[in-house]
Coordinates of C-alpha atoms in Angstrom, one line a residue:
M47 CA 27.0 -17.5 71.8
P48 CA 30.2 -19.6 71.4
P49 CA 31.5 -21.2 74.6
P50 CA 34.2 -19.1 76.4
L51 CA 37.8 -20.1 76.6
G52 CA 38.2 -22.5 79.5
P53 CA 41.1 -22.3 82.0
G54 CA 42.5 -25.6 80.7
R55 CA 43.5 -24.2 77.3
P56 CA 47.3 -24.4 76.9
R57 CA 49.2 -21.2 77.2
S58 CA 50.7 -21.7 73.7
Q59 CA 47.3 -21.5 72.2
R60 CA 46.3 -18.2 73.9
P61 CA 46.6 -15.2 71.5
S62 CA 49.3 -12.9 72.4
G63 CA 48.7 -9.3 73.1
P64 CA 49.9 -6.3 75.2
S65 CA 49.0 -6.7 78.8
P66 CA 47.0 -3.8 80.2
E67 CA 48.7 -4.3 83.6
E68 CA 51.8 -2.4 82.5
A69 CA 49.7 0.7 81.5
C70 CA 47.9 1.1 84.8
P71 CA 49.2 4.0 86.9
K72 CA 47.6 2.5 90.0
R73 CA 48.6 -1.1 89.6
A74 CA 50.2 -1.1 93.1
L75 CA 46.7 -0.6 94.5
C76 CA 45.0 -3.2 92.4
T77 CA 44.0 -6.4 94.2
L78 CA 43.3 -8.2 90.9
T79 CA 45.8 -8.1 88.0
P80 CA 44.7 -8.8 84.4
A81 CA 47.0 -11.9 84.5
A82 CA 45.2 -13.2 87.5
A83 CA 41.8 -12.5 85.9
L84 CA 43.0 -14.5 82.9
R85 CA 44.1 -17.4 85.0
A86 CA 40.8 -17.4 86.9
G87 CA 38.9 -18.2 83.7
P88 CA 35.3 -17.4 83.2
G89 CA 33.1 -16.1 85.9
P90 CA 33.4 -13.1 88.3
P91 CA 36.9 -12.0 89.1
A92 CA 38.4 -13.1 92.3
C93 CA 40.8 -10.9 94.3
T94 CA 44.3 -11.9 95.0
E95 CA 46.0 -11.4 98.4
R96 CA 48.2 -8.4 98.7
P97 CA 49.5 -6.2 101.5
V98 CA 46.9 -3.6 100.6
A99 CA 44.0 -6.0 100.8
S100 CA 41.4 -3.4 101.6
T101 CA 42.0 -1.4 98.5
P102 CA 39.7 -2.3 95.6
M103 CA 40.8 -2.7 92.0
C104 CA 41.0 0.7 90.3
V105 CA 38.4 1.5 87.6
V106 CA 41.0 2.0 84.8
C107 CA 42.7 -1.3 85.4
F108 CA 39.4 -3.1 85.8
V109 CA 38.2 -1.9 82.4
K110 CA 41.5 -2.7 80.7
A111 CA 41.5 -6.2 82.2
L112 CA 38.0 -6.8 81.1
V113 CA 38.7 -5.7 77.5
H114 CA 41.9 -7.8 77.5
V115 CA 40.2 -11.0 78.8
F116 CA 37.2 -10.6 76.5
K117 CA 39.5 -10.1 73.5
I118 CA 41.4 -13.3 74.4
Y119 CA 38.2 -15.2 74.8
L120 CA 36.8 -14.0 71.5
T121 CA 40.0 -14.6 69.5
A122 CA 40.7 -18.0 70.9
N123 CA 37.2 -19.2 70.2
Y124 CA 37.4 -17.6 66.7
T125 CA 40.6 -19.5 65.9
Y126 CA 40.2 -22.9 67.5
N127 CA 36.5 -23.6 67.4
F128 CA 35.8 -23.0 63.7
R129 CA 34.8 -26.6 63.2
S130 CA 31.8 -26.1 65.6
W131 CA 30.6 -23.0 63.8
P132 CA 27.2 -23.1 62.1
V133 CA 27.2 -23.3 58.3
D134 CA 26.6 -19.9 56.7
F135 CA 26.1 -21.0 53.1
R136 CA 25.7 -24.3 51.2
W137 CA 26.3 -25.0 47.6
D138 CA 22.6 -26.0 47.1
D139 CA 21.3 -22.8 48.8
V140 CA 21.4 -21.3 45.3
R141 CA 17.9 -22.7 44.6
A142 CA 16.5 -20.9 47.6
A143 CA 18.3 -17.7 46.5
A144 CA 17.0 -18.0 42.9
V145 CA 13.4 -18.2 44.2
G146 CA 14.1 -14.8 45.9
G147 CA 14.6 -13.2 42.5
S148 CA 18.2 -13.8 41.5
G149 CA 18.7 -13.8 37.7
H150 CA 22.2 -15.1 37.4
R151 CA 22.1 -17.3 34.4
A152 CA 25.2 -19.4 35.1
L153 CA 24.0 -20.3 38.6
T154 CA 21.0 -22.4 37.6
C155 CA 23.0 -25.5 36.6
A156 CA 22.8 -28.4 39.0
A157 CA 26.0 -29.7 40.6
A158 CA 26.3 -33.4 41.0
A159 CA 27.3 -35.0 44.2
A160 CA 30.5 -36.3 42.6
G161 CA 31.6 -32.7 42.0
V162 CA 31.5 -29.9 39.5
W163 CA 32.5 -30.2 35.9
L164 CA 36.1 -30.2 34.9
L165 CA 37.8 -30.1 31.6
R166 CA 39.3 -33.5 30.8
G167 CA 41.5 -33.9 27.7
A168 CA 42.7 -37.0 25.9
A169 CA 45.3 -37.6 28.5
L170 CA 42.7 -38.3 31.0
G171 CA 41.2 -41.5 29.7
G172 CA 40.8 -40.6 26.1
D173 CA 42.4 -42.0 23.1
A174 CA 46.1 -41.3 23.3
P175 CA 48.1 -40.5 20.2
G176 CA 49.2 -43.7 18.4
R177 CA 46.6 -45.9 20.0
P178 CA 43.8 -47.4 18.0
P179 CA 40.4 -45.8 18.6
R180 CA 38.3 -47.5 21.3
G181 CA 35.8 -48.6 18.7
A182 CA 38.5 -50.4 16.7
R183 CA 39.7 -52.4 19.6
S184 CA 38.2 -55.7 20.7
Q185 CA 37.2 -56.4 24.3
A186 CA 40.1 -58.7 24.7
Q187 CA 42.5 -56.0 23.6
C188 CA 40.9 -53.5 25.9
L189 CA 41.1 -55.9 28.9
L190 CA 44.7 -56.7 28.1
Q191 CA 45.6 -53.0 27.9
Q192 CA 43.9 -52.3 31.2
I193 CA 45.9 -55.1 32.9
R194 CA 49.1 -53.8 31.5
E195 CA 48.3 -50.3 32.8
L196 CA 47.3 -51.4 36.2
P197 CA 50.8 -51.3 37.9
G198 CA 51.3 -47.8 36.5
Q199 CA 47.9 -46.6 37.7
L200 CA 48.6 -48.0 41.2
A201 CA 52.0 -46.3 41.3
S202 CA 50.5 -43.1 40.1
Y203 CA 47.8 -43.2 42.7
A204 CA 50.3 -43.9 45.5
L205 CA 52.5 -41.0 44.3
A206 CA 49.7 -38.6 44.0
H207 CA 48.2 -39.3 47.5
S208 CA 51.6 -39.1 49.3
L209 CA 54.7 -37.3 48.1
G210 CA 52.9 -35.7 45.1
R211 CA 50.3 -33.9 47.2
W212 CA 52.8 -32.8 49.8
L213 CA 55.1 -31.3 47.2
L214 CA 52.3 -29.7 45.2
Y215 CA 50.3 -28.4 48.2
P216 CA 52.7 -28.1 51.2
G217 CA 50.2 -25.8 52.9
S218 CA 48.0 -28.8 53.6
M219 CA 50.6 -30.5 55.7
F220 CA 49.7 -30.6 59.4
L221 CA 53.2 -29.6 60.5
M222 CA 53.2 -26.5 58.4
T223 CA 49.8 -25.5 59.6
R224 CA 50.9 -25.9 63.2
A225 CA 54.2 -24.0 62.5
L226 CA 52.3 -21.1 60.9
L227 CA 49.5 -21.0 63.5
P228 CA 50.7 -17.8 65.3
L229 CA 51.0 -16.0 62.0
L230 CA 47.6 -17.2 60.8
Q231 CA 46.1 -16.0 64.1
Q232 CA 47.7 -12.6 63.8
G233 CA 46.4 -12.4 60.2
Q234 CA 42.9 -13.2 61.3
E235 CA 43.0 -10.6 64.0
R236 CA 44.3 -8.0 61.6
L237 CA 41.5 -8.7 59.0
V238 CA 38.8 -8.6 61.7
E239 CA 40.0 -5.6 63.7
R240 CA 41.4 -3.3 60.9
Y241 CA 39.1 -4.2 58.0
R242 CA 36.0 -5.6 59.8
G243 CA 36.3 -8.9 58.2
R244 CA 33.5 -11.4 58.4
R245 CA 34.4 -15.1 58.6
A246 CA 32.0 -17.6 57.2
K247 CA 31.8 -21.4 56.7
L248 CA 30.7 -22.6 53.3
V249 CA 29.9 -26.2 52.4
A250 CA 30.8 -27.4 49.0
C251 CA 28.9 -30.1 47.0
D252 CA 31.5 -32.8 48.2
G253 CA 30.8 -32.0 51.8
N254 CA 34.1 -30.1 52.5
E255 CA 33.8 -27.1 54.7
I256 CA 35.5 -24.0 53.2
D257 CA 36.9 -21.3 55.5
T258 CA 36.3 -17.8 54.0
M259 CA 36.8 -14.1 55.1
F260 CA 35.0 -11.2 53.6
M261 CA 35.9 -7.5 53.8
D262 CA 33.1 -5.2 52.6
R263 CA 34.0 -1.8 51.3
R264 CA 30.7 -0.9 49.6
Q265 CA 29.7 1.6 52.3
H266 CA 33.0 3.5 51.7
P267 CA 34.0 2.7 48.1
G268 CA 36.6 5.4 47.8
S269 CA 37.1 8.1 45.2
H270 CA 37.6 5.6 42.4
G271 CA 34.8 3.3 43.5
H272 CA 37.1 0.4 44.1
G273 CA 35.0 -0.8 47.1
L274 CA 32.0 -1.5 44.8
R275 CA 34.0 -4.3 43.2
L276 CA 34.6 -7.7 44.8
V277 CA 38.0 -9.3 44.3
I278 CA 37.9 -13.1 45.0
C279 CA 41.4 -14.2 45.8
C280 CA 42.7 -17.7 45.0
E281 CA 45.9 -18.5 47.0
G282 CA 49.0 -20.4 46.1
N283 CA 50.0 -23.9 47.2
A284 CA 51.3 -22.6 50.5
G285 CA 49.1 -19.5 50.9
F286 CA 46.3 -18.8 53.3
Y287 CA 43.9 -15.9 53.2
E288 CA 45.2 -14.9 56.6
M289 CA 48.6 -14.0 55.1
G290 CA 48.3 -14.4 51.4
C291 CA 47.7 -12.5 48.2
L292 CA 44.6 -10.7 49.3
S293 CA 46.6 -7.9 50.9
A294 CA 47.3 -6.1 47.6
P295 CA 43.6 -5.7 46.5
L296 CA 42.6 -5.1 50.1
E297 CA 45.1 -2.2 50.5
A298 CA 44.1 -0.9 47.1
G299 CA 40.6 -0.3 48.4
Y300 CA 38.6 -3.2 46.9
S301 CA 36.1 -5.4 48.7
V302 CA 37.8 -8.7 49.1
L303 CA 36.7 -12.3 49.6
G304 CA 39.4 -14.8 50.6
W305 CA 39.2 -18.5 51.0
N306 CA 41.4 -21.4 51.9
H307 CA 42.0 -24.5 49.8
P308 CA 40.5 -27.7 51.1
G309 CA 42.9 -29.0 53.8
F310 CA 44.3 -25.5 54.5
G311 CA 43.6 -23.6 57.7
G312 CA 40.0 -24.1 58.8
S313 CA 39.0 -25.8 55.5
T314 CA 38.4 -29.5 55.5
G315 CA 39.3 -32.1 52.8
A316 CA 42.3 -32.5 50.6
P317 CA 43.6 -30.1 47.9
F318 CA 43.0 -32.1 44.7
P319 CA 41.8 -30.3 41.5
Q320 CA 38.2 -31.7 41.8
H321 CA 38.0 -30.6 45.5
D322 CA 39.4 -27.2 44.6
A323 CA 36.9 -26.7 41.9
N324 CA 34.1 -27.7 44.2
A325 CA 35.3 -25.2 46.8
M326 CA 35.6 -22.4 44.2
D327 CA 32.0 -23.1 43.0
V328 CA 30.5 -22.5 46.4
V329 CA 32.6 -19.4 46.9
I330 CA 31.3 -17.9 43.7
K331 CA 27.8 -18.7 44.6
Y332 CA 28.2 -17.3 48.0
A333 CA 29.6 -14.0 46.5
L334 CA 26.7 -13.7 44.0
H335 CA 23.8 -14.9 46.1
R336 CA 24.6 -14.2 49.7
L337 CA 26.9 -11.2 49.4
R338 CA 24.8 -9.8 46.5
F339 CA 27.5 -8.7 44.2
S340 CA 26.6 -8.3 40.5
P341 CA 28.6 -10.7 38.3
A342 CA 30.0 -7.7 36.3
H343 CA 31.5 -6.3 39.6
V344 CA 33.3 -9.5 40.5
V345 CA 37.0 -9.8 39.7
V346 CA 38.8 -13.2 40.2
Y347 CA 42.5 -12.9 41.3
G348 CA 44.6 -16.0 41.2
W349 CA 48.2 -16.2 42.4
S350 CA 50.6 -19.1 41.5
I351 CA 48.7 -22.4 41.6
G352 CA 45.5 -20.4 42.4
G353 CA 45.4 -19.7 38.7
F354 CA 43.8 -23.1 38.2
T355 CA 40.7 -22.3 40.4
A356 CA 40.6 -18.7 39.1
T357 CA 40.5 -19.8 35.4
W358 CA 38.0 -22.5 36.3
A359 CA 35.7 -20.0 37.9
T360 CA 35.8 -17.6 34.9
M361 CA 35.4 -20.5 32.5
T362 CA 32.4 -21.8 34.4
Y363 CA 30.9 -18.4 35.1
P364 CA 31.8 -16.4 32.0
E365 CA 29.7 -13.4 33.1
L366 CA 32.2 -12.6 35.9
G367 CA 33.7 -9.2 35.3
A368 CA 37.5 -9.8 35.0
L369 CA 40.4 -12.1 35.6
V370 CA 43.8 -11.3 37.0
L371 CA 46.5 -14.0 37.0
D372 CA 49.7 -13.4 39.0
A373 CA 52.8 -15.5 38.7
T374 CA 51.0 -18.5 37.3
F375 CA 51.7 -21.0 34.6
D376 CA 50.1 -22.6 31.6
D377 CA 50.4 -26.3 32.5
L378 CA 51.9 -28.2 35.5
V379 CA 53.8 -30.9 33.5
P380 CA 56.8 -28.9 32.6
L381 CA 57.2 -27.6 36.1
A382 CA 56.8 -31.1 37.6
L383 CA 59.4 -32.5 35.2
K384 CA 61.8 -29.7 36.3
V385 CA 62.0 -30.9 39.9
M386 CA 61.6 -34.6 39.6
P387 CA 64.2 -37.2 38.5
H388 CA 64.4 -37.7 34.7
S389 CA 64.0 -41.4 35.1
W390 CA 60.5 -40.7 36.7
K391 CA 59.3 -38.8 33.6
G392 CA 56.6 -41.4 32.5
L393 CA 55.3 -41.7 36.1
V394 CA 55.3 -38.0 36.7
V395 CA 53.4 -37.2 33.5
R396 CA 50.8 -39.9 34.2
T397 CA 50.4 -38.7 37.8
V398 CA 49.9 -35.1 36.8
R399 CA 47.5 -35.9 34.0
E400 CA 45.4 -38.3 36.0
H401 CA 45.4 -36.6 39.4
F402 CA 46.7 -33.0 39.1
N403 CA 45.7 -31.9 35.7
L404 CA 46.0 -28.1 36.3
N405 CA 45.3 -27.1 32.7
V406 CA 45.3 -23.4 33.3
A407 CA 45.8 -22.3 29.7
E408 CA 43.0 -24.4 28.3
Q409 CA 40.6 -23.0 30.9
L410 CA 41.8 -19.5 30.3
C411 CA 41.0 -19.6 26.6
R412 CA 37.4 -20.4 27.4
Y413 CA 36.8 -17.2 29.3
P414 CA 35.6 -14.3 27.1
G415 CA 36.2 -11.4 29.5
P416 CA 39.0 -9.0 30.3
V417 CA 42.3 -10.7 31.3
L418 CA 45.5 -9.4 32.8
L419 CA 48.6 -11.5 33.4
L420 CA 51.2 -10.4 35.9
R421 CA 54.7 -11.8 35.2
R422 CA 57.3 -11.5 37.9
T423 CA 60.7 -10.9 36.4
Q424 CA 62.6 -12.6 39.2
D425 CA 60.3 -15.6 39.4
D426 CA 62.2 -19.0 39.5
V427 CA 59.2 -21.1 40.7
V428 CA 57.2 -21.0 37.5
S429 CA 60.2 -21.0 35.2
T430 CA 61.7 -24.0 33.5
S431 CA 65.1 -22.2 33.0
G432 CA 68.0 -22.9 35.2
H433 CA 66.6 -26.2 36.6
L434 CA 67.1 -26.0 40.4
R435 CA 69.7 -23.1 40.3
P436 CA 68.6 -19.6 41.1
L437 CA 67.8 -17.6 38.0
P438 CA 69.9 -14.6 36.9
S439 CA 68.2 -11.3 37.4
G440 CA 66.0 -10.5 34.4
D441 CA 66.0 -14.1 32.9
V442 CA 62.3 -14.5 32.0
E443 CA 62.7 -16.6 28.9
G444 CA 61.6 -19.8 30.7
N445 CA 58.7 -18.3 32.6
R446 CA 55.6 -20.3 31.9
G447 CA 53.6 -17.1 31.9
N448 CA 55.0 -16.6 28.4
E449 CA 53.2 -19.7 27.1
L450 CA 50.1 -18.6 28.9
L451 CA 50.1 -15.3 27.0
L452 CA 50.9 -16.8 23.6
R453 CA 48.0 -19.4 24.0
L454 CA 45.6 -16.6 25.0
L455 CA 46.5 -14.3 22.1
Q456 CA 46.6 -17.1 19.5
H457 CA 43.1 -18.1 20.6
R458 CA 41.6 -14.6 20.7
Y459 CA 43.4 -13.0 17.7
P460 CA 44.5 -15.8 15.3
S461 CA 44.9 -13.5 12.3
V462 CA 47.4 -11.3 14.2
M463 CA 49.4 -14.1 16.0
V464 CA 50.8 -15.7 12.8
R465 CA 54.3 -15.4 11.4
E466 CA 55.5 -11.9 12.1
G467 CA 53.1 -11.3 14.9
L468 CA 54.0 -14.5 16.8
A469 CA 57.7 -13.9 16.3
V470 CA 57.7 -10.4 17.6
V471 CA 55.7 -11.2 20.7
T472 CA 58.0 -14.1 21.4
R473 CA 61.0 -11.8 21.2
W474 CA 59.3 -9.2 23.4
L475 CA 58.6 -11.8 26.1
R476 CA 62.4 -12.4 26.4
V477 CA 62.9 -8.8 27.6
G478 CA 63.5 -8.9 31.4
S479 CA 63.3 -5.3 32.6
L480 CA 60.8 -2.5 32.3
A481 CA 63.3 -0.2 30.6
Q482 CA 64.2 -2.7 27.9
E483 CA 60.5 -3.5 27.4
A484 CA 59.7 0.2 26.7
A485 CA 62.7 0.5 24.4
F486 CA 61.6 -2.6 22.4
Y487 CA 58.1 -1.3 22.1
A488 CA 59.3 2.1 20.9
R489 CA 61.6 0.5 18.3
Y490 CA 58.6 -0.8 16.4
R491 CA 56.9 2.6 16.6
V492 CA 53.6 1.1 17.8
D493 CA 50.7 3.5 17.3
D494 CA 48.3 2.8 20.1
E495 CA 45.5 5.0 18.7
W496 CA 45.7 3.2 15.3
C497 CA 45.5 -0.2 17.0
L498 CA 42.5 0.9 19.1
A499 CA 40.7 2.3 16.1
L500 CA 41.3 -0.9 14.1
L501 CA 39.9 -3.1 16.9
R502 CA 36.9 -0.9 17.6
S503 CA 36.0 -0.7 13.9
Y504 CA 36.2 -4.5 13.6
R505 CA 33.9 -5.0 16.7
A506 CA 31.4 -2.4 15.4
R507 CA 31.3 -4.0 12.0
C508 CA 30.7 -7.5 13.4
E509 CA 28.0 -6.3 15.7
D510 CA 26.2 -4.6 12.8
E511 CA 26.4 -7.8 10.7
Q512 CA 25.3 -10.0 13.6
E513 CA 21.6 -9.3 14.1
D514 CA 21.0 -12.0 16.7
E515 CA 22.1 -10.4 20.0
E516 CA 21.5 -13.6 21.9
A517 CA 24.5 -15.1 20.1
W518 CA 26.7 -12.5 21.8
G519 CA 28.6 -13.5 25.0
P520 CA 28.3 -11.8 28.3
H521 CA 31.2 -9.5 27.3
G522 CA 29.9 -8.6 23.8
L523 CA 31.3 -10.0 20.6
P524 CA 32.7 -13.5 21.4
F525 CA 36.3 -14.6 20.5
P526 CA 38.1 -15.5 18.3
W527 CA 38.3 -12.2 16.4
L528 CA 39.6 -12.2 12.8
A529 CA 40.8 -8.6 13.1
G530 CA 44.1 -8.0 11.3
Q531 CA 43.4 -9.9 8.1
G532 CA 45.2 -8.4 5.2
L533 CA 47.6 -6.3 7.2
S534 CA 51.2 -5.7 6.2
P535 CA 53.9 -7.4 8.2
R536 CA 54.9 -4.1 9.8
R537 CA 51.3 -3.4 10.9
R538 CA 50.8 -7.0 12.1
R539 CA 53.8 -6.7 14.4
Q540 CA 52.6 -3.4 15.8
L541 CA 49.1 -4.8 16.5
A542 CA 50.6 -8.0 18.1
L543 CA 52.8 -5.9 20.4
F544 CA 49.9 -3.7 21.3
L545 CA 47.8 -6.6 22.3
A546 CA 50.6 -8.4 24.2
R547 CA 51.3 -5.3 26.3
K548 CA 47.7 -4.8 27.1
H549 CA 47.4 -8.4 28.4
L550 CA 50.7 -8.8 30.3
K551 CA 52.4 -6.6 32.8
N552 CA 55.9 -7.1 34.2
V553 CA 56.4 -6.8 37.9
E554 CA 60.0 -6.7 39.2
A555 CA 59.6 -9.1 42.1
T556 CA 60.2 -12.7 43.1
H557 CA 57.5 -15.4 43.2
C558 CA 56.7 -15.1 46.9
S559 CA 57.1 -11.3 47.3
P560 CA 53.9 -9.6 48.3
L561 CA 52.4 -7.7 45.4
E562 CA 52.3 -3.9 45.9
P563 CA 48.9 -2.4 46.0
E564 CA 49.7 -0.1 43.0
D565 CA 50.7 -3.2 41.0
F566 CA 47.2 -4.7 41.3
Q567 CA 45.2 -3.3 38.4
L568 CA 42.1 -4.3 36.6
P569 CA 42.5 -5.7 33.1
W570 CA 42.3 -3.6 29.9
R571 CA 38.9 -3.2 28.3
L572 CA 38.4 -2.2 24.7

């Protein structure tokens, strides 16, 4: 049992709640008020002196006082003593779970102590454009180049570990956490009391402790069976599971697993991409091995900067069921250049590439499963339009979610996203309202049934020709698909618009507005 809340805990740290003293009809006869019981701390209650000293505390008031004090003890220990909690799951517990009969193929890879695997492009230590290949340079040239780059590397490191991290992950700042503590506490109480949430401490491969909360709906899945699916929520740069994006799938009836970035809430460490990926790795393993969800029933939901860990998870565990990205971006560099001085461009690009390479689009293209992008039409956070001024209503042309969709469709359907197809989807992405979107779609007279029939016939033909079923991915025929070859320009436009509308949904909201439960939907499946 956790130690009870001692009498020395500051009043500001005690969870607030309605006092049962006011509800007692016999409080004039009570010799011990709930407030006095709380001040007395643990142990048997002591009576206070009153004129009616011989009258005992009434039964109703005693029961309410007991419940009130017990609730305060439980909540305070729950909130403030998480560091002393025992570990519920470790990243290397997978081996023990695998012995028990788990057959999840992607979970058998060993994680190194340095961290899990990340995609690293040429900008992260490779051969930059215009630079001679490493093999063509002498040792003296390499040494001289390293000496020349040393001041820039030091400046980049200093920026990343100070101002850069605070700007990119403000939720990891101690002052913000302290300021939000009452709201976080209320959020925890709500998840535990209303949804029977279970808090757990996970340990990632880098030793960071990850704070998680799980709401299980499998016993009451609802008429649509939503509770049988688990939605793993990846929060934004100032989001916590206590008050973050998990409210939409939770209110929609899904089972939900929320977790805090390293350095956020009860999680330890610092929110760098490698640490975030390490945390996401142990969260996925916990969901599959300890919570016993089938990979096909796991949906990863990433909001804002949480799109990085969401796409990393689905790239690394491609058998996961689906991916939903809400108000996220394709790459961090354009957004960083938007808010930093132009004279800092070289330093900003280097800092992002070396320390915060959130290459969401690149990771997204490596996931073969169903994907849905939610683009918020009043989002000025992930937009490069308007610089620091508020965006006009409906201005979505600079939203980085547009580039994310184009990259995804160009990877999956290269024969469709050429010339006419690419041009018509680019024009469709400039439409900023739902009514205009529907009118644009209708103008091209897109035949949904014809598009579906074309894609299904292509998939069936390829599956018949490909006899080796082991070459198929966890979601069937792997991408890219060459469907659409030989189509007329009009048909190519129609098919491109059909695919764009199936993969992206507009939501009339700002970046930080809570997503409505009806707006949280599972991706389209062919």
